[in-house]
PDB file of C-alpha atoms in Angstrom:
ATOM      1  CA  MET A   1       9.530   1.185   6.228  1.00 78.00           C
ATOM      2  CA  GLY A   2       8.067   3.645   4.885  1.00 84.00           C
ATOM      3  CA  ASN A   3       5.282   1.513   3.287  1.00 88.00           C
ATOM      4  CA  ARG A   4       1.455   2.062   2.917  1.00 91.00           C
ATOM      5  CA  VAL A   5       0.258  -0.755   3.846  1.00 94.00           C
ATOM      6  CA  GLY A   6      -3.628  -2.352   4.384  1.00 94.00           C
ATOM      7  CA  LEU A   7      -4.924  -5.087   6.341  1.00 95.00           C
ATOM      8  CA  LEU A   8      -8.056  -6.895   5.970  1.00 94.00           C
ATOM      9  CA  ASP A   9      -8.730  -9.933   7.875  1.00 93.00           C
ATOM     10  CA  LEU A  10     -11.847 -12.029   5.263  1.00 89.00           C
ATOM     11  CA  ASP A  11     -11.278 -14.972   7.407  1.00 88.00           C
ATOM     12  CA  ILE A  12     -15.651 -14.448   7.089  1.00 83.00           C
ATOM     13  CA  TYR A  13     -15.549 -18.024   8.800  1.00 83.00           C
ATOM     14  CA  ALA A  14     -13.269 -17.370  12.176  1.00 86.00           C
ATOM     15  CA  PRO A  15     -12.362 -13.377  12.277  1.00 89.00           C
ATOM     16  CA  SER A  16      -9.791 -12.884  15.227  1.00 86.00           C
ATOM     17  CA  ILE A  17      -7.545  -9.578  14.032  1.00 88.00           C
ATOM     18  CA  GLN A  18      -9.899  -7.468  15.951  1.00 87.00           C
ATOM     19  CA  THR A  19      -9.104  -9.030  19.212  1.00 84.00           C
ATOM     20  CA  TYR A  20      -5.224  -8.182  18.893  1.00 82.00           C
ATOM     21  CA  PHE A  21      -5.879  -4.888  17.660  1.00 82.00           C
ATOM     22  CA  GLU A  22      -7.954  -4.657  21.078  1.00 80.00           C
ATOM     23  CA  ILE A  23     -10.658  -2.291  19.360  1.00 82.00           C
ATOM     24  CA  GLU A  24     -14.704  -2.810  18.340  1.00 84.00           C
ATOM     25  CA  PRO A  25     -15.417  -1.610  15.330  1.00 88.00           C
ATOM     26  CA  LYS A  26     -18.292   0.447  14.813  1.00 88.00           C
ATOM     27  CA  ARG A  27     -19.298  -0.702  10.873  1.00 91.00           C
ATOM     28  CA  TRP A  28     -17.640  -4.120   9.757  1.00 93.00           C
ATOM     29  CA  LEU A  29     -16.464  -5.565   6.459  1.00 92.00           C
ATOM     30  CA  ASN A  30     -19.314  -7.273   6.579  1.00 89.00           C
ATOM     31  CA  ASN A  31     -21.631  -3.769   6.629  1.00 90.00           C
ATOM     32  CA  TYR A  32     -19.554  -3.084   3.429  1.00 88.00           C
ATOM     33  CA  LEU A  33     -20.011  -6.508   1.493  1.00 84.00           C
ATOM     34  CA  ASN A  34     -24.259  -6.348   2.601  1.00 82.00           C
ATOM     35  CA  SER A  35     -24.716  -2.889   1.669  1.00 84.00           C
ATOM     36  CA  SER A  36     -25.477  -1.422   4.980  1.00 88.00           C
ATOM     37  CA  ALA A  37     -22.100   0.776   5.002  1.00 90.00           C
ATOM     38  CA  ASP A  38     -19.103   2.862   2.723  1.00 90.00           C
ATOM     39  CA  LEU A  39     -16.347   1.595   2.534  1.00 88.00           C
ATOM     40  CA  SER A  40     -14.719   4.766   4.483  1.00 88.00           C
ATOM     41  CA  ASP A  41     -17.624   3.610   7.380  1.00 91.00           C
ATOM     42  CA  VAL A  42     -15.467   0.149   7.314  1.00 92.00           C
ATOM     43  CA  ILE A  43     -11.435   1.254   7.004  1.00 92.00           C
ATOM     44  CA  ILE A  44     -10.085   2.370  10.073  1.00 90.00           C
ATOM     45  CA  ASP A  45      -6.569   4.430  10.335  1.00 88.00           C
ATOM     46  CA  GLY A  46      -4.387   2.339  12.411  1.00 85.00           C
ATOM     47  CA  ARG A  47      -1.477   4.119  12.437  1.00 81.00           C
ATOM     48  CA  GLN A  48      -1.704   5.698  15.621  1.00 75.00           C
ATOM     49  CA  PHE A  49      -1.613   2.158  17.018  1.00 74.00           C
ATOM     50  CA  VAL A  50       2.027   1.968  15.133  1.00 73.00           C
ATOM     51  CA  TYR A  51       2.878   4.538  17.114  1.00 70.00           C
ATOM     52  CA  SER A  52       0.858   4.372  20.458  1.00 66.00           C
ATOM     53  CA  GLY A  53      -0.754   0.883  21.054  1.00 58.00           C
ATOM     54  CA  LYS A  54      -3.998   2.383  20.491  1.00 57.00           C
ATOM     55  CA  VAL A  55      -6.852   2.542  17.045  1.00 55.00           C
ATOM     56  CA  ASN A  56      -9.906   5.510  17.400  1.00 56.00           C
ATOM     57  CA  PRO A  57     -12.286   3.113  15.885  1.00 54.00           C
ATOM     58  CA  ASP A  58     -14.470   6.719  14.362  1.00 55.00           C
ATOM     59  CA  ASN A  59     -14.996   6.407  11.236  1.00 45.00           C
ATOM     60  CA  TYR A  60     -12.991   8.715   9.276  1.00 45.00           C
ATOM     61  CA  ASP A  61     -12.688  10.677   5.366  1.00 46.00           C
ATOM     62  CA  LEU A  62     -11.607   8.340   3.012  1.00 47.00           C
ATOM     63  CA  LYS A  63     -10.761  11.719   0.811  1.00 47.00           C
ATOM     64  CA  GLU A  64      -8.987  12.969   3.799  1.00 44.00           C
ATOM     65  CA  LYS A  65      -6.747  10.852   4.659  1.00 48.00           C
ATOM     66  CA  SER A  66      -6.302   9.575   0.966  1.00 45.00           C
ATOM     67  CA  THR A  67      -4.061  12.909   0.601  1.00 43.00           C
ATOM     68  CA  ASN A  68      -1.653  12.009   3.726  1.00 48.00           C
ATOM     69  CA  ILE A  69       1.300  10.322   0.904  1.00 46.00           C
ATOM     70  CA  ASP A  70       4.458  11.134   3.076  1.00 53.00           C
ATOM     71  CA  GLY A  71       5.590   8.468   4.941  1.00 64.00           C
ATOM     72  CA  GLY A  72       4.162   5.021   5.676  1.00 79.00           C
ATOM     73  CA  ASN A  73       0.518   4.459   7.022  1.00 88.00           C
ATOM     74  CA  LEU A  74      -1.857   1.508   8.156  1.00 90.00           C
ATOM     75  CA  TRP A  75      -5.275   0.753   6.856  1.00 92.00           C
ATOM     76  CA  LEU A  76      -7.326  -1.730   9.329  1.00 93.00           C
ATOM     77  CA  GLY A  77     -10.275  -3.855   7.923  1.00 93.00           C
ATOM     78  CA  PHE A  78     -12.236  -6.238  10.457  1.00 94.00           C
ATOM     79  CA  SER A  79     -15.018  -9.114   9.696  1.00 92.00           C
ATOM     80  CA  ASN A  80     -17.424  -9.038  12.156  1.00 91.00           C
ATOM     81  CA  PRO A  81     -17.411 -12.349  14.252  1.00 89.00           C
ATOM     82  CA  ARG A  82     -20.632 -12.234  15.249  1.00 88.00           C
ATOM     83  CA  SER A  83     -22.135 -16.002  14.555  1.00 86.00           C
ATOM     84  CA  GLU A  84     -25.347 -14.326  12.912  1.00 85.00           C
ATOM     85  CA  GLU A  85     -23.513 -12.074  10.767  1.00 84.00           C
ATOM     86  CA  ILE A  86     -21.395 -14.832   9.301  1.00 78.00           C
ATOM     87  CA  LEU A  87     -23.771 -16.739   8.599  1.00 79.00           C
ATOM     88  CA  GLN A  88     -25.473 -14.105   6.462  1.00 78.00           C
ATOM     89  CA  LEU A  89     -22.411 -13.988   4.233  1.00 74.00           C
ATOM     90  CA  GLU A  90     -21.981 -17.490   4.013  1.00 70.00           C
ATOM     91  CA  THR A  91     -25.918 -18.537   3.765  1.00 68.00           C
ATOM     92  CA  THR A  92     -26.941 -15.767   0.130  1.00 65.00           C
ATOM     93  CA  GLY A  93     -27.915 -17.487  -2.553  1.00 61.00           C
ATOM     94  CA  THR A  94     -25.724 -17.629  -6.098  1.00 60.00           C
ATOM     95  CA  SER A  95     -26.561 -14.314  -7.418  1.00 60.00           C
ATOM     96  CA  THR A  96     -25.950 -12.607  -4.038  1.00 69.00           C
ATOM     97  CA  ALA A  97     -22.388 -14.426  -3.399  1.00 67.00           C
ATOM     98  CA  ARG A  98     -21.710 -12.787  -7.661  1.00 78.00           C
ATOM     99  CA  GLU A  99     -22.666  -9.712  -6.401  1.00 78.00           C
ATOM    100  CA  ILE A 100     -20.359  -9.775  -2.981  1.00 75.00           C
ATOM    101  CA  LEU A 101     -17.882 -10.945  -5.176  1.00 80.00           C
ATOM    102  CA  LYS A 102     -17.492  -8.049  -7.279  1.00 86.00           C
ATOM    103  CA  LYS A 103     -18.084  -5.807  -4.317  1.00 84.00           C
ATOM    104  CA  LEU A 104     -14.849  -7.467  -3.110  1.00 86.00           C
ATOM    105  CA  ILE A 105     -12.939  -6.792  -5.729  1.00 90.00           C
ATOM    106  CA  LEU A 106     -13.464  -3.088  -5.938  1.00 89.00           C
ATOM    107  CA  LEU A 107     -13.210  -2.975  -2.012  1.00 89.00           C
ATOM    108  CA  LYS A 108      -9.453  -4.285  -3.043  1.00 91.00           C
ATOM    109  CA  GLU A 109      -9.205  -1.731  -6.501  1.00 92.00           C
ATOM    110  CA  LYS A 110     -10.400   0.946  -4.136  1.00 90.00           C
ATOM    111  CA  MET A 111      -7.635   0.341  -1.415  1.00 91.00           C
ATOM    112  CA  LEU A 112      -5.235   0.718  -3.314  1.00 92.00           C
ATOM    113  CA  THR A 113      -6.010   3.756  -5.341  1.00 91.00           C
ATOM    114  CA  ASP A 114      -7.850   5.936  -2.860  1.00 89.00           C
ATOM    115  CA  LEU A 115      -5.540   5.065  -0.482  1.00 89.00           C
ATOM    116  CA  ARG A 116      -2.245   4.893  -2.798  1.00 91.00           C
ATOM    117  CA  LEU A 117      -1.132   1.552  -1.066  1.00 93.00           C
ATOM    118  CA  ASP A 118       1.974  -0.117  -1.457  1.00 93.00           C
ATOM    119  CA  TYR A 119       0.772  -3.890  -0.141  1.00 94.00           C
ATOM    120  CA  LEU A 120      -2.684  -4.886   0.698  1.00 95.00           C
ATOM    121  CA  VAL A 121      -3.023  -7.961   2.970  1.00 95.00           C
ATOM    122  CA  ILE A 122      -5.291  -9.955   3.547  1.00 93.00           C
ATOM    123  CA  ASP A 123      -6.300 -12.643   5.913  1.00 92.00           C
ATOM    124  CA  THR A 124      -8.313 -15.985   4.859  1.00 88.00           C
ATOM    125  CA  SER A 125      -9.023 -19.579   6.368  1.00 81.00           C
ATOM    126  CA  PRO A 126      -7.641 -22.524   4.570  1.00 74.00           C
ATOM    127  CA  GLY A 127      -9.718 -24.239   2.229  1.00 71.00           C
ATOM    128  CA  ILE A 128     -12.167 -24.284  -0.715  1.00 72.00           C
ATOM    129  CA  ARG A 129     -15.061 -22.526   1.135  1.00 74.00           C
ATOM    130  CA  THR A 130     -16.431 -19.481  -0.685  1.00 75.00           C
ATOM    131  CA  TRP A 131     -14.789 -16.264   1.056  1.00 76.00           C
ATOM    132  CA  SER A 132     -11.068 -18.163   1.046  1.00 81.00           C
ATOM    133  CA  ILE A 133     -11.229 -18.905  -3.153  1.00 83.00           C
ATOM    134  CA  ASN A 134     -12.973 -15.377  -2.976  1.00 82.00           C
ATOM    135  CA  ALA A 135     -10.010 -13.995  -1.582  1.00 85.00           C
ATOM    136  CA  LEU A 136      -7.860 -16.056  -3.126  1.00 85.00           C
ATOM    137  CA  ALA A 137      -9.445 -14.834  -6.181  1.00 84.00           C
ATOM    138  CA  VAL A 138      -8.635 -11.098  -6.377  1.00 87.00           C
ATOM    139  CA  SER A 139      -4.816 -11.564  -4.361  1.00 90.00           C
ATOM    140  CA  ASP A 140      -1.633 -11.270  -6.463  1.00 91.00           C
ATOM    141  CA  ILE A 141       0.344 -13.360  -4.012  1.00 91.00           C
ATOM    142  CA  LEU A 142      -0.630 -16.497  -2.730  1.00 89.00           C
ATOM    143  CA  LEU A 143       1.334 -17.896   0.480  1.00 89.00           C
ATOM    144  CA  LEU A 144       0.390 -20.590   2.288  1.00 86.00           C
ATOM    145  CA  THR A 145       1.082 -21.059   5.474  1.00 84.00           C
ATOM    146  CA  LEU A 146       1.907 -24.489   7.169  1.00 81.00           C
ATOM    147  CA  LYS A 147       2.954 -25.914  10.508  1.00 74.00           C
ATOM    148  CA  SER A 148       5.054 -28.119  10.470  1.00 61.00           C
ATOM    149  CA  GLY A 149       4.570 -30.386  13.433  1.00 54.00           C
ATOM    150  CA  ASP A 150       0.909 -31.168  11.247  1.00 51.00           C
ATOM    151  CA  ILE A 151       1.957 -31.185   7.963  1.00 55.00           C
ATOM    152  CA  ASP A 152      -0.671 -33.296   5.646  1.00 60.00           C
ATOM    153  CA  SER A 153       1.326 -33.252   3.006  1.00 63.00           C
ATOM    154  CA  LYS A 154      -1.410 -35.053   0.478  1.00 67.00           C
ATOM    155  CA  GLY A 155      -4.476 -32.511   1.334  1.00 68.00           C
ATOM    156  CA  THR A 156      -1.820 -29.893   1.102  1.00 72.00           C
ATOM    157  CA  LYS A 157      -1.436 -31.022  -2.408  1.00 74.00           C
ATOM    158  CA  ARG A 158      -4.722 -31.556  -2.829  1.00 72.00           C
ATOM    159  CA  LEU A 159      -5.351 -28.092  -2.196  1.00 74.00           C
ATOM    160  CA  VAL A 160      -2.665 -26.933  -4.245  1.00 78.00           C
ATOM    161  CA  GLU A 161      -4.001 -28.790  -7.497  1.00 74.00           C
ATOM    162  CA  ASP A 162      -7.378 -27.970  -6.935  1.00 74.00           C
ATOM    163  CA  ILE A 163      -7.501 -24.179  -5.788  1.00 77.00           C
ATOM    164  CA  TYR A 164      -3.478 -22.848  -5.947  1.00 78.00           C
ATOM    165  CA  ASP A 165      -2.910 -24.171  -9.536  1.00 80.00           C
ATOM    166  CA  THR A 166      -5.820 -22.534 -10.745  1.00 79.00           C
ATOM    167  CA  PHE A 167      -4.903 -19.234  -9.581  1.00 81.00           C
ATOM    168  CA  THR A 168      -1.442 -20.008 -10.888  1.00 81.00           C
ATOM    169  CA  ARG A 169      -2.290 -20.531 -14.590  1.00 79.00           C
ATOM    170  CA  HIS A 170      -3.807 -16.929 -13.966  1.00 78.00           C
ATOM    171  CA  GLY A 171      -0.827 -14.924 -13.524  1.00 80.00           C
ATOM    172  CA  SER A 172      -0.750 -15.147  -9.370  1.00 87.00           C
ATOM    173  CA  LYS A 173       2.197 -15.954  -7.803  1.00 89.00           C
ATOM    174  CA  SER A 174       1.976 -19.015  -4.823  1.00 87.00           C
ATOM    175  CA  TYR A 175       4.591 -19.588  -2.168  1.00 89.00           C
ATOM    176  CA  LEU A 176       5.580 -21.840   1.224  1.00 86.00           C
ATOM    177  CA  LEU A 177       5.401 -19.901   4.405  1.00 89.00           C
ATOM    178  CA  TYR A 178       6.615 -22.500   7.320  1.00 85.00           C
ATOM    179  CA  ASN A 179       5.365 -21.147  10.825  1.00 84.00           C
ATOM    180  CA  ARG A 180       6.920 -22.118  13.898  1.00 81.00           C
ATOM    181  CA  VAL A 181       9.206 -24.708  12.629  1.00 81.00           C
ATOM    182  CA  GLN A 182      10.451 -26.895  15.152  1.00 72.00           C
ATOM    183  CA  GLY A 183      13.780 -27.203  16.370  1.00 58.00           C
ATOM    184  CA  TYR A 184      14.494 -24.452  18.566  1.00 60.00           C
ATOM    185  CA  CYS A 185      12.755 -22.572  21.524  1.00 64.00           C
ATOM    186  CA  MET A 186      14.381 -19.198  23.479  1.00 61.00           C
ATOM    187  CA  PRO A 187      16.722 -16.729  22.058  1.00 61.00           C
ATOM    188  CA  PRO A 188      19.833 -16.812  23.144  1.00 61.00           C
ATOM    189  CA  LYS A 189      18.625 -13.209  25.399  1.00 65.00           C
ATOM    190  CA  ASP A 190      15.525 -12.438  27.367  1.00 65.00           C
ATOM    191  CA  PHE A 191      14.314  -9.983  24.623  1.00 65.00           C
ATOM    192  CA  LEU A 192      10.904  -9.753  25.704  1.00 66.00           C
ATOM    193  CA  GLY A 193      12.305  -9.637  29.812  1.00 63.00           C
ATOM    194  CA  ALA A 194      10.903 -12.922  30.539  1.00 53.00           C
ATOM    195  CA  GLY A 195      13.297 -13.399  32.975  1.00 49.00           C
ATOM    196  CA  THR A 196      13.447 -16.945  33.429  1.00 45.00           C
ATOM    197  CA  LYS A 197      14.990 -19.009  36.258  1.00 40.00           C
ATOM    198  CA  GLU A 198      16.703 -21.898  34.595  1.00 40.00           C
ATOM    199  CA  PRO A 199      17.838 -20.312  31.478  1.00 35.00           C
ATOM    200  CA  ASN A 200      19.457 -23.772  30.717  1.00 35.00           C
ATOM    201  CA  ASN A 201      16.473 -25.647  30.294  1.00 36.00           C
ATOM    202  CA  HIS A 202      15.579 -23.423  27.029  1.00 37.00           C
ATOM    203  CA  ILE A 203      18.345 -21.445  25.826  1.00 37.00           C
ATOM    204  CA  LEU A 204      21.266 -23.078  23.215  1.00 37.00           C
ATOM    205  CA  LYS A 205      23.683 -22.608  25.200  1.00 37.00           C
ATOM    206  CA  GLY A 206      26.927 -21.556  23.850  1.00 37.00           C
ATOM    207  CA  THR A 207      25.427 -20.124  20.636  1.00 39.00           C
ATOM    208  CA  SER A 208      24.946 -16.784  19.490  1.00 45.00           C
ATOM    209  CA  TRP A 209      22.488 -15.537  17.278  1.00 50.00           C
ATOM    210  CA  SER A 210      25.012 -14.245  15.173  1.00 50.00           C
ATOM    211  CA  GLY A 211      26.039 -17.966  14.111  1.00 47.00           C
ATOM    212  CA  MET A 212      22.169 -19.422  14.330  1.00 50.00           C
ATOM    213  CA  LYS A 213      21.241 -16.939  11.638  1.00 54.00           C
ATOM    214  CA  ASN A 214      23.749 -18.031   9.148  1.00 49.00           C
ATOM    215  CA  SER A 215      23.349 -21.679   9.361  1.00 44.00           C
ATOM    216  CA  THR A 216      21.201 -23.060   6.826  1.00 40.00           C
ATOM    217  CA  LYS A 217      20.139 -25.623   8.787  1.00 46.00           C
ATOM    218  CA  PHE A 218      18.647 -22.955  11.760  1.00 47.00           C
ATOM    219  CA  GLY A 219      15.087 -22.655  11.308  1.00 46.00           C
ATOM    220  CA  THR A 220      14.553 -25.280   8.696  1.00 50.00           C
ATOM    221  CA  SER A 221      11.904 -28.221   9.146  1.00 50.00           C
ATOM    222  CA  MET A 222      13.729 -31.659   7.502  1.00 48.00           C
ATOM    223  CA  GLU A 223       9.930 -32.078   5.606  1.00 57.00           C
ATOM    224  CA  GLU A 224      10.793 -28.185   3.637  1.00 62.00           C
ATOM    225  CA  PRO A 225      12.766 -29.349   0.066  1.00 65.00           C
ATOM    226  CA  LYS A 226      10.890 -32.522  -0.117  1.00 75.00           C
ATOM    227  CA  LEU A 227       6.959 -30.654   0.015  1.00 76.00           C
ATOM    228  CA  SER A 228       8.318 -28.271  -1.708  1.00 81.00           C
ATOM    229  CA  GLN A 229       9.215 -30.190  -4.623  1.00 80.00           C
ATOM    230  CA  GLU A 230       6.796 -32.020  -4.777  1.00 78.00           C
ATOM    231  CA  LEU A 231       3.840 -28.756  -4.913  1.00 77.00           C
ATOM    232  CA  GLY A 232       6.524 -27.597  -7.803  1.00 79.00           C
ATOM    233  CA  ILE A 233       5.650 -24.182  -5.383  1.00 85.00           C
ATOM    234  CA  LYS A 234       9.170 -22.404  -3.786  1.00 88.00           C
ATOM    235  CA  THR A 235       9.416 -21.863   0.210  1.00 89.00           C
ATOM    236  CA  ILE A 236       9.227 -17.793   0.686  1.00 92.00           C
ATOM    237  CA  THR A 237      10.425 -18.340   4.215  1.00 89.00           C
ATOM    238  CA  SER A 238      10.213 -20.378   7.131  1.00 87.00           C
ATOM    239  CA  ILE A 239       9.846 -18.562  10.734  1.00 87.00           C
ATOM    240  CA  PRO A 240      11.072 -20.309  13.978  1.00 86.00           C
ATOM    241  CA  CYS A 241       8.788 -21.689  16.706  1.00 83.00           C
ATOM    242  CA  PHE A 242       9.679 -19.042  20.204  1.00 83.00           C
ATOM    243  CA  CYS A 243       9.088 -20.247  22.837  1.00 80.00           C
ATOM    244  CA  ASP A 244       9.329 -16.825  24.295  1.00 80.00           C
ATOM    245  CA  ILE A 245       6.561 -15.153  22.031  1.00 80.00           C
ATOM    246  CA  GLN A 246       4.898 -18.054  21.741  1.00 74.00           C
ATOM    247  CA  PHE A 247       4.228 -18.271  25.550  1.00 72.00           C
ATOM    248  CA  SER A 248       4.371 -14.764  26.370  1.00 72.00           C
ATOM    249  CA  GLU A 249       1.120 -12.637  27.859  1.00 67.00           C
ATOM    250  CA  LYS A 250       0.169 -10.696  25.220  1.00 68.00           C
ATOM    251  CA  GLU A 251       2.534 -11.008  21.764  1.00 70.00           C
ATOM    252  CA  PHE A 252       2.199  -7.280  21.035  1.00 69.00           C
ATOM    253  CA  LEU A 253       3.756  -5.890  17.523  1.00 75.00           C
ATOM    254  CA  THR A 254       7.121  -8.084  18.493  1.00 80.00           C
ATOM    255  CA  VAL A 255       8.857  -6.367  15.129  1.00 83.00           C
ATOM    256  CA  LEU A 256       8.406  -3.287  16.147  1.00 79.00           C
ATOM    257  CA  ASN A 257       8.969  -3.691  20.337  1.00 78.00           C
ATOM    258  CA  TYR A 258      12.076  -5.788  19.826  1.00 83.00           C
ATOM    259  CA  PRO A 259      13.571  -5.643  16.327  1.00 86.00           C
ATOM    260  CA  ASP A 260      16.721  -7.120  17.654  1.00 87.00           C
ATOM    261  CA  HIS A 261      14.820 -10.218  19.084  1.00 87.00           C
ATOM    262  CA  PRO A 262      15.413 -13.405  16.299  1.00 87.00           C
ATOM    263  CA  PHE A 263      12.184 -13.532  14.790  1.00 88.00           C
ATOM    264  CA  SER A 264      12.101  -9.832  13.662  1.00 90.00           C
ATOM    265  CA  TYR A 265      15.232 -10.981  11.529  1.00 90.00           C
ATOM    266  CA  TYR A 266      12.751 -13.916  10.390  1.00 91.00           C
ATOM    267  CA  VAL A 267       9.801 -11.767   9.854  1.00 92.00           C
ATOM    268  CA  ASN A 268      12.357  -9.018   7.356  1.00 92.00           C
ATOM    269  CA  GLN A 269      13.093 -12.215   5.874  1.00 92.00           C
ATOM    270  CA  LEU A 270       9.530 -12.569   4.849  1.00 94.00           C
ATOM    271  CA  ILE A 271       9.384  -8.677   3.980  1.00 93.00           C
ATOM    272  CA  THR A 272      12.087  -9.401   1.995  1.00 93.00           C
ATOM    273  CA  GLY A 273      10.791 -12.685   0.190  1.00 93.00           C
ATOM    274  CA  ILE A 274       7.674 -10.238  -0.900  1.00 93.00           C
ATOM    275  CA  ARG A 275       8.698  -7.552  -2.060  1.00 92.00           C
ATOM    276  CA  THR A 276      11.089  -9.551  -4.536  1.00 90.00           C
ATOM    277  CA  ALA A 277       8.379 -12.151  -5.573  1.00 85.00           C
TER     278      ALA A 277
END
């Protein structure tokens, strides 16, 4: 869409986004946060990945890349999944933790200004652990992702009241994002080339995709309106569970590779929701 986007994996306790990109960075966000590397050492230019499916993990010149303002771009930052690196950040003292939070704020501001980002997406773990709260603290829009099959409304309500409400009172916007909503399995077309021999077991027979996407019931969990009302948080969108994606050998940039897939339609709904939030 021509946007300049940054993606940071700040799920310090269980980082996994680097496995999706299938790369091993030379430097990690951990190195930046513990002052053993500069920002230009840990941020990877990922535009080549979008176009070719590959990422070059070599370091790049931050100043040089920031001048490339034509069209969209993608920059990536990953947390180190090694247990000793996770432990090092988790066991920092109060003063060090305070300095790391300052560096996290600086990281956000520097990426937004030097790279001229339109959006900075931060992935973090759920709950009230230190790094989760740090990630929420530097965010303008908070998306609480829920799976409709295992919603713990009481636990979610407690999390919202204890954490999310605090940030909302200070200007952040909070939304519920339902993922893998039940009630649908395979799209009416074999977009991913799964070649199932028994389509009647999975495909909604006799129903067109255009008809389904215009249905208010399709892709909507029964728990959504009730939970949204209880929490006082709007639902930004709901993404159904599609078995062809869920059980594919490698789900890989589905929206780019299969723009006509129903999943892409719902992701675009999410993008529209974020843009207008």
